[in-house]
Amino acid sequence: ASEDSTASAIAKYEALAPSLPCFDSNGGATRRKHGGFWYPEHLLAPTLAARDTFAARPTDVILATMPKAGTTWLKALAFAVTRRRLHAPDDPRHPLLGASPHDLVPFLHTVYEEHRAVPAGPRLDAMPAPRVLAVHAPFSALPASVSVPGSKCRVVYLCRDPKDAVVSFWHYLRKINPAGPGSVGPISQVVDQCCDGVWPFGPVWDHMAEYWRASVERPEKVMFLRYEDLKQDGAGTVGRLAAFLGCPFTDEEAARGVPEAVVALCSMDRLRSVHANRDGVHGVGFTVFNNSAFFRKGDIGDWKEHMTPEMARRLDDVVEEELRESGYLL
Ligand code: A3P
C-alpha cells in the first residue's frame, strides 16, 4: 500500500471511532465495537487500516493471540525457530538476549500506529523473510491477503484458559496503569468484562472460535496452539510449530537438542533476565510502561489464587455455552 492510502485508511477509522459503541473500562483503555469485536480505542484505526492495506507475502508468518494468552512467549519462540540458521538458540549473542520479543516481532497494529513517525510500508518492506508479525485482530479482521483461502502465508494462533488470561490481565493493568495499581478495580470487574464479551479484542469465545474454524478448514495454513500445551510439552510443541512453519527440525538438530535449546532460550527466567525485558519500555498510544510487565508467573491455574469458585464457574459456563455452537473443544 502507498503511504497515502495507509494514512487515509488510518484517518478514516480514527474519524469513525467516536461514533462506535463505547465501553469505558475501569483501569484499561476505552473500547469501541466494530464488526462484533471490542477494540482498545487507540488500536482500532491501526488494526483496521492494516486489514485494508497490508499486502502479505507468501513467506509471512502471522502470530495471533488475545492479550495475555502468551503473545510475548510465542513471539520469542517463532523468532527463535525461524531464525535458527542465522542465530543458533545457544548463541550468547542471540538477538533475543539483546532485545524485547516485541521489538523483534512487532505487532502489525503497532507498525500502523507508528506510521506517521515511521512509514509502515518501507518499514515492512525492509523486514527480511520470513517476516514474523503479530496481531490481536480477530480472524475476520485480518488483511484479506492473509486470510483468503488461497493465501500462502501462515497464521499461528495461541489461546489460553480465559480464567488465567483474566488474572494475568488484571495484574498487567495494575502494573501499567499510570495512576497506579490502586486505580484498577477488583478482579471481579475483569471477570465481568470477560463474561460480558467486552474483553479487549473479544468476546474471547468469538476470537477463539474464528481461529479454531479457520484451523480446521485450512490446517496447513492456520495452526491452533494452546498455552497449556507449550507449558506441558515445550519441545514437542515447538517441533510441531517448526514443521508447520515449513522449517522442521532435522534428525540431526533433534539429536543435538536444538528444540530443547529453543525452549530454554525462550523460558520465562531466561527472557526475564534480559536487560531489554527488565528495563526497556513498551508502548505508544494508551500508555508507555516497562517491559517487565510482560513477565509475571506463567503458571497454569493461577486463577485459583485470585478468583472465587463462583467467579470461575460463571466464566467457564459463559465461555463453554458460547463455544458449544462452534464445535470448539475447550
Ligand atoms: P501471567 O500473568 O499468568 O504470568 P502476553 O505476552 O500475551 O501479554 O501474556 C503475558 C502472560 O504470558 C503472562 O502470564 C506472562 O507471565 C506469560 N509469559 C511471558 N513470557 C513467558 C514465557 N517465556 N514463558 C511462559 N509464560 C510467559
Short mmCIF file of C-alpha atoms and ligand atoms in Angstrom, two decimals:
data_model
loop_
_atom_site.label_atom_id
_atom_site.label_comp_id
_atom_site.label_asym_id
_atom_site.label_seq_id
_atom_site.Cartn_x
_atom_site.Cartn_y
_atom_site.Cartn_z
CA ALA A 1 0.00 0.00 0.00
CA SER A 2 1.19 3.51 -0.70
CA GLU A 3 1.92 5.80 2.23
CA ASP A 4 -1.04 7.94 1.17
CA SER A 5 -3.52 5.07 1.21
CA THR A 6 -2.23 3.90 4.59
CA ALA A 7 -2.57 7.39 6.07
CA SER A 8 -6.04 7.87 4.66
CA ALA A 9 -7.20 4.46 5.96
CA ILE A 10 -5.92 5.36 9.45
CA ALA A 11 -7.63 8.78 9.26
CA LYS A 12 -10.88 7.17 8.10
CA TYR A 13 -11.07 4.82 11.10
CA GLU A 14 -9.95 7.49 13.54
CA ALA A 15 -12.88 9.58 12.33
CA LEU A 16 -15.23 6.60 12.62
CA ALA A 17 -14.19 5.53 16.15
CA PRO A 18 -16.12 8.17 18.16
CA SER A 19 -19.40 7.07 16.53
CA LEU A 20 -18.98 3.40 17.50
CA PRO A 21 -20.45 1.72 20.61
CA CYS A 22 -18.24 2.52 23.58
CA PHE A 23 -17.22 0.64 26.73
CA ASP A 24 -15.38 2.59 29.40
CA SER A 25 -13.23 0.04 31.20
CA ASN A 26 -12.02 0.78 34.67
CA GLY A 27 -8.22 0.92 34.53
CA GLY A 28 -7.79 -0.01 30.85
CA ALA A 29 -8.22 1.73 27.52
CA THR A 30 -11.71 2.71 26.34
CA ARG A 31 -13.06 0.10 23.93
CA ARG A 32 -15.02 0.55 20.73
CA LYS A 33 -17.09 -2.12 18.99
CA HIS A 34 -16.57 -2.84 15.32
CA GLY A 35 -17.62 -5.92 13.34
CA GLY A 36 -18.73 -7.66 16.54
CA PHE A 37 -15.41 -7.19 18.41
CA TRP A 38 -14.29 -4.71 21.08
CA TYR A 39 -11.09 -2.87 20.26
CA PRO A 40 -9.00 -0.75 22.60
CA GLU A 41 -9.82 2.64 21.08
CA HIS A 42 -6.24 3.53 20.12
CA LEU A 43 -5.78 0.20 18.29
CA LEU A 44 -8.98 0.26 16.25
CA ALA A 45 -7.74 2.51 13.44
CA PRO A 46 -4.29 0.86 13.10
CA THR A 47 -5.85 -2.64 13.13
CA LEU A 48 -8.48 -1.82 10.51
CA ALA A 49 -6.06 0.20 8.37
CA ALA A 50 -3.75 -2.84 8.36
CA ARG A 51 -6.72 -5.01 7.40
CA ASP A 52 -7.44 -2.77 4.42
CA THR A 53 -3.92 -2.06 3.17
CA PHE A 54 -1.39 -4.69 4.33
CA ALA A 55 -0.15 -6.86 1.46
CA ALA A 56 1.12 -10.17 2.78
CA ARG A 57 3.99 -12.05 1.20
CA PRO A 58 3.70 -15.82 0.77
CA THR A 59 6.51 -16.30 3.29
CA ASP A 60 4.92 -14.16 6.04
CA VAL A 61 4.14 -15.65 9.43
CA ILE A 62 1.34 -14.01 11.41
CA LEU A 63 1.11 -14.74 15.15
CA ALA A 64 -2.39 -14.17 16.52
CA THR A 65 -3.42 -14.03 20.16
CA MET A 66 -5.76 -12.36 22.56
CA PRO A 67 -3.96 -10.13 25.04
CA LYS A 68 -2.41 -12.18 27.89
CA ALA A 69 -2.60 -15.52 26.06
CA GLY A 70 1.21 -15.73 25.88
CA THR A 71 1.93 -13.38 22.99
CA THR A 72 5.42 -12.46 24.19
CA TRP A 73 6.36 -16.12 24.56
CA LEU A 74 5.01 -17.07 21.12
CA LYS A 75 6.88 -14.16 19.54
CA ALA A 76 10.13 -15.34 21.09
CA LEU A 77 9.57 -18.98 20.09
CA ALA A 78 8.59 -18.20 16.50
CA PHE A 79 11.54 -15.83 16.11
CA ALA A 80 13.98 -18.39 17.54
CA VAL A 81 12.60 -21.19 15.34
CA THR A 82 12.52 -19.25 12.07
CA ARG A 83 15.93 -17.56 12.58
CA ARG A 84 17.84 -20.54 13.96
CA ARG A 85 20.04 -20.98 10.87
CA LEU A 86 21.30 -17.39 11.38
CA HIS A 87 21.27 -17.41 15.16
CA ALA A 88 21.73 -20.70 16.98
CA PRO A 89 19.49 -20.77 20.07
CA ASP A 90 22.52 -21.36 22.33
CA ASP A 91 24.42 -18.38 20.88
CA PRO A 92 25.21 -16.00 23.76
CA ARG A 93 24.76 -13.10 21.30
CA HIS A 94 21.31 -14.27 20.20
CA PRO A 95 19.04 -11.28 19.33
CA LEU A 96 16.53 -12.45 21.97
CA LEU A 97 19.20 -11.82 24.60
CA GLY A 98 19.59 -8.23 23.43
CA ALA A 99 16.11 -7.03 22.51
CA SER A 100 12.48 -7.47 23.54
CA PRO A 101 10.45 -10.06 21.61
CA HIS A 102 8.06 -7.16 20.93
CA ASP A 103 10.81 -5.29 19.08
CA LEU A 104 11.99 -8.34 17.13
CA VAL A 105 8.44 -9.37 16.22
CA PRO A 106 6.33 -6.21 16.04
CA PHE A 107 2.58 -6.07 16.19
CA LEU A 108 1.18 -5.15 12.81
CA HIS A 109 -1.11 -2.67 14.60
CA THR A 110 1.94 -1.03 16.22
CA VAL A 111 3.64 -0.63 12.85
CA TYR A 112 0.49 1.13 11.63
CA GLU A 113 0.08 3.07 14.88
CA GLU A 114 3.58 4.47 14.35
CA HIS A 115 3.01 5.15 10.67
CA ARG A 116 3.05 8.94 10.97
CA ALA A 117 6.52 8.84 12.56
CA VAL A 118 7.94 5.84 10.65
CA PRO A 119 6.05 4.99 7.43
CA ALA A 120 4.67 1.46 7.65
CA GLY A 121 5.30 0.45 4.02
CA PRO A 122 9.08 0.92 3.91
CA ARG A 123 9.41 -0.46 7.44
CA LEU A 124 7.59 -3.66 6.49
CA ASP A 125 9.43 -3.89 3.16
CA ALA A 126 12.74 -3.78 4.99
CA MET A 127 11.97 -6.83 7.15
CA PRO A 128 13.83 -9.96 6.00
CA ALA A 129 11.87 -13.07 5.01
CA PRO A 130 10.22 -14.77 6.65
CA ARG A 131 8.61 -11.68 8.16
CA VAL A 132 7.16 -12.61 11.54
CA LEU A 133 4.41 -10.20 12.64
CA ALA A 134 1.84 -10.34 15.41
CA VAL A 135 -1.81 -9.36 15.69
CA HIS A 136 -4.56 -9.33 18.27
CA ALA A 137 -7.11 -8.85 15.48
CA PRO A 138 -9.87 -11.44 15.15
CA PHE A 139 -9.57 -13.70 12.12
CA SER A 140 -12.41 -11.79 10.44
CA ALA A 141 -10.38 -8.56 10.70
CA LEU A 142 -7.15 -9.97 9.23
CA PRO A 143 -5.94 -8.45 5.97
CA ALA A 144 -7.53 -10.35 3.08
CA SER A 145 -4.06 -11.17 1.76
CA VAL A 146 -3.56 -13.23 4.96
CA SER A 147 -6.96 -14.85 5.38
CA VAL A 148 -8.27 -15.63 1.87
CA PRO A 149 -8.29 -19.37 1.14
CA GLY A 150 -5.54 -19.07 -1.48
CA SER A 151 -3.15 -17.11 0.77
CA LYS A 152 0.19 -18.82 1.21
CA CYS A 153 1.22 -17.12 4.42
CA ARG A 154 0.91 -18.94 7.71
CA VAL A 155 -1.08 -17.97 10.79
CA VAL A 156 -0.29 -19.33 14.27
CA TYR A 157 -2.97 -18.80 16.90
CA LEU A 158 -2.21 -19.20 20.60
CA CYS A 159 -5.05 -19.36 23.09
CA ARG A 160 -5.12 -19.76 26.85
CA ASP A 161 -7.61 -20.69 29.55
CA PRO A 162 -9.61 -17.44 29.83
CA LYS A 163 -9.52 -17.67 33.65
CA ASP A 164 -5.72 -17.44 33.67
CA ALA A 165 -5.82 -14.72 31.00
CA VAL A 166 -8.22 -12.70 33.17
CA VAL A 167 -5.90 -12.97 36.17
CA SER A 168 -2.91 -12.09 34.01
CA PHE A 169 -4.71 -9.07 32.56
CA TRP A 170 -5.71 -7.78 35.99
CA HIS A 171 -2.09 -7.92 37.21
CA TYR A 172 -0.92 -6.32 33.98
CA LEU A 173 -3.40 -3.43 34.30
CA ARG A 174 -2.21 -2.83 37.86
CA LYS A 175 1.37 -2.62 36.59
CA ILE A 176 0.85 -0.45 33.53
CA ASN A 177 -1.80 1.99 34.72
CA PRO A 178 -0.15 5.40 35.07
CA ALA A 179 -2.42 6.16 38.03
CA GLY A 180 -1.03 3.16 39.93
CA PRO A 181 -2.36 -0.28 40.92
CA GLY A 182 -4.96 1.17 43.27
CA SER A 183 -6.75 2.81 40.34
CA VAL A 184 -7.64 -0.61 38.88
CA GLY A 185 -10.83 -2.15 40.27
CA PRO A 186 -11.11 -5.60 41.85
CA ILE A 187 -10.59 -8.70 39.74
CA SER A 188 -14.34 -9.32 39.74
CA GLN A 189 -14.66 -6.37 37.34
CA VAL A 190 -12.31 -8.02 34.85
CA VAL A 191 -14.26 -11.27 35.20
CA ASP A 192 -17.45 -9.33 34.47
CA GLN A 193 -15.87 -7.72 31.39
CA CYS A 194 -14.79 -11.11 30.06
CA CYS A 195 -18.25 -12.64 30.71
CA ASP A 196 -19.96 -9.63 29.11
CA GLY A 197 -17.85 -10.03 25.96
CA VAL A 198 -16.17 -6.61 26.22
CA TRP A 199 -12.69 -8.07 26.75
CA PRO A 200 -10.10 -6.29 24.55
CA PHE A 201 -10.36 -7.83 21.07
CA GLY A 202 -13.15 -10.01 22.46
CA PRO A 203 -15.56 -11.62 23.00
CA VAL A 204 -12.99 -14.31 23.83
CA TRP A 205 -15.27 -17.08 22.55
CA ASP A 206 -15.73 -15.47 19.14
CA HIS A 207 -12.00 -14.77 18.86
CA MET A 208 -11.13 -18.39 19.65
CA ALA A 209 -13.93 -19.84 17.54
CA GLU A 210 -12.99 -17.87 14.42
CA TYR A 211 -9.38 -19.06 14.53
CA TRP A 212 -10.45 -22.57 15.51
CA ARG A 213 -12.72 -22.79 12.47
CA ALA A 214 -10.00 -21.42 10.20
CA SER A 215 -7.53 -24.00 11.54
CA VAL A 216 -10.00 -26.81 10.83
CA GLU A 217 -10.70 -25.51 7.32
CA ARG A 218 -7.06 -24.80 6.36
CA PRO A 219 -4.85 -26.77 8.77
CA GLU A 220 -1.80 -26.34 6.54
CA LYS A 221 -2.04 -22.53 6.83
CA VAL A 222 -3.66 -21.88 10.22
CA MET A 223 -2.27 -23.57 13.33
CA PHE A 224 -4.16 -23.57 16.63
CA LEU A 225 -1.98 -23.82 19.75
CA ARG A 226 -2.70 -23.67 23.46
CA TYR A 227 -0.53 -22.00 26.09
CA GLU A 228 -1.10 -25.09 28.22
CA ASP A 229 0.40 -27.37 25.52
CA LEU A 230 3.51 -25.19 25.37
CA LYS A 231 3.87 -25.40 29.12
CA GLN A 232 3.34 -29.14 29.28
CA ASP A 233 5.40 -30.21 26.26
CA GLY A 234 7.61 -27.32 25.19
CA ALA A 235 9.99 -29.19 22.88
CA GLY A 236 7.22 -31.28 21.29
CA THR A 237 5.04 -28.24 20.64
CA VAL A 238 7.99 -26.26 19.28
CA GLY A 239 8.70 -29.21 16.98
CA ARG A 240 5.14 -29.04 15.64
CA LEU A 241 5.47 -25.28 15.26
CA ALA A 242 8.69 -25.62 13.25
CA ALA A 243 7.10 -28.24 10.98
CA PHE A 244 4.04 -26.04 10.44
CA LEU A 245 6.24 -23.06 9.60
CA GLY A 246 7.94 -25.11 6.88
CA CYS A 247 11.27 -25.44 8.70
CA PRO A 248 11.02 -28.76 10.58
CA PHE A 249 13.86 -29.76 12.88
CA THR A 250 16.13 -32.24 11.13
CA ASP A 251 17.06 -35.52 12.82
CA GLU A 252 20.49 -34.07 13.35
CA GLU A 253 19.04 -30.98 15.07
CA ALA A 254 16.80 -33.16 17.21
CA ALA A 255 19.81 -35.27 18.21
CA ARG A 256 21.71 -32.09 19.16
CA GLY A 257 18.81 -30.93 21.33
CA VAL A 258 18.01 -27.83 19.25
CA PRO A 259 14.25 -27.88 20.10
CA GLU A 260 15.12 -28.01 23.80
CA ALA A 261 17.61 -25.16 23.32
CA VAL A 262 14.86 -23.03 21.75
CA VAL A 263 12.60 -23.74 24.72
CA ALA A 264 15.40 -22.86 27.16
CA LEU A 265 16.22 -19.63 25.32
CA CYS A 266 12.56 -18.57 25.44
CA SER A 267 11.91 -19.65 29.02
CA MET A 268 10.44 -17.13 31.40
CA ASP A 269 13.56 -16.99 33.57
CA ARG A 270 15.92 -16.52 30.65
CA LEU A 271 13.86 -13.81 28.95
CA ARG A 272 13.02 -12.04 32.17
CA SER A 273 16.72 -11.61 32.94
CA VAL A 274 17.43 -9.85 29.62
CA HIS A 275 18.16 -6.17 30.15
CA ALA A 276 15.72 -5.08 27.41
CA ASN A 277 12.92 -7.09 29.05
CA ARG A 278 13.73 -5.83 32.54
CA ASP A 279 14.31 -2.15 31.93
CA GLY A 280 13.19 -1.46 28.35
CA VAL A 281 9.91 0.31 27.66
CA HIS A 282 6.91 -0.65 25.56
CA GLY A 283 4.08 1.29 24.11
CA VAL A 284 2.73 4.16 22.19
CA GLY A 285 -0.82 5.42 22.42
CA PHE A 286 -2.60 4.39 25.59
CA THR A 287 0.39 4.27 27.89
CA VAL A 288 4.13 3.65 27.99
CA PHE A 289 5.34 1.09 30.51
CA ASN A 290 8.22 -1.16 31.48
CA ASN A 291 8.67 -4.39 29.51
CA SER A 292 8.87 -6.32 32.78
CA ALA A 293 5.03 -6.11 32.81
CA PHE A 294 5.04 -8.91 30.21
CA PHE A 295 6.74 -11.39 32.53
CA ARG A 296 4.98 -12.46 35.71
CA LYS A 297 4.44 -16.10 36.73
CA GLY A 298 3.45 -18.02 33.64
CA ASP A 299 1.58 -20.68 35.61
CA ILE A 300 -1.37 -22.81 34.62
CA GLY A 301 -4.23 -22.47 37.09
CA ASP A 302 -3.03 -19.28 38.80
CA TRP A 303 -6.70 -18.22 38.72
CA LYS A 304 -7.23 -20.36 41.82
CA GLU A 305 -5.16 -17.86 43.80
CA HIS A 306 -7.30 -14.91 42.78
CA MET A 307 -10.83 -15.93 41.81
CA THR A 308 -13.61 -17.30 43.91
CA PRO A 309 -15.03 -20.65 42.72
CA GLU A 310 -18.23 -18.76 41.79
CA MET A 311 -16.36 -16.34 39.52
CA ALA A 312 -14.51 -19.23 37.88
CA ARG A 313 -17.69 -21.22 37.33
CA ARG A 314 -19.51 -18.24 35.88
CA LEU A 315 -16.70 -17.54 33.42
CA ASP A 316 -16.35 -21.22 32.47
CA ASP A 317 -20.11 -21.52 31.93
CA VAL A 318 -20.36 -18.44 29.73
CA VAL A 319 -17.38 -19.39 27.59
CA GLU A 320 -18.46 -23.02 27.28
CA GLU A 321 -22.01 -22.11 26.37
CA GLU A 322 -20.85 -19.65 23.71
CA LEU A 323 -18.29 -22.05 22.26
CA ARG A 324 -20.58 -25.04 22.06
CA GLU A 325 -22.11 -23.89 18.79
CA SER A 326 -18.72 -23.55 17.11
CA GLY A 327 -17.65 -27.16 17.67
CA TYR A 328 -14.58 -25.86 19.52
CA LEU A 329 -13.44 -28.17 22.30
CA LEU A 330 -12.00 -26.29 25.27
P1 A3P B 1 0.88 -14.48 33.80
O1 A3P B 1 0.45 -13.07 34.10
O2 A3P B 1 -0.17 -15.50 34.07
O3 A3P B 1 2.16 -14.84 34.46
P2 A3P B 1 1.12 -11.70 26.79
O4 A3P B 1 2.53 -11.93 26.36
O5 A3P B 1 0.09 -12.18 25.80
O6 A3P B 1 0.90 -10.32 27.27
O7 A3P B 1 0.88 -12.68 28.03
C1 A3P B 1 1.53 -12.48 29.26
C2 A3P B 1 1.46 -13.78 30.03
O8 A3P B 1 2.44 -14.68 29.47
C3 A3P B 1 1.87 -13.56 31.49
O9 A3P B 1 1.16 -14.56 32.21
C4 A3P B 1 3.36 -13.84 31.43
O10 A3P B 1 3.93 -14.13 32.68
C5 A3P B 1 3.38 -15.03 30.47
N1 A3P B 1 4.70 -15.21 29.85
C6 A3P B 1 5.53 -14.26 29.37
N2 A3P B 1 6.67 -14.81 28.92
C7 A3P B 1 6.58 -16.13 29.12
C8 A3P B 1 7.45 -17.23 28.88
N3 A3P B 1 8.66 -17.06 28.36
N4 A3P B 1 7.03 -18.47 29.22
C9 A3P B 1 5.81 -18.65 29.77
N5 A3P B 1 4.92 -17.66 30.03
C10 A3P B 1 5.31 -16.40 29.71
#
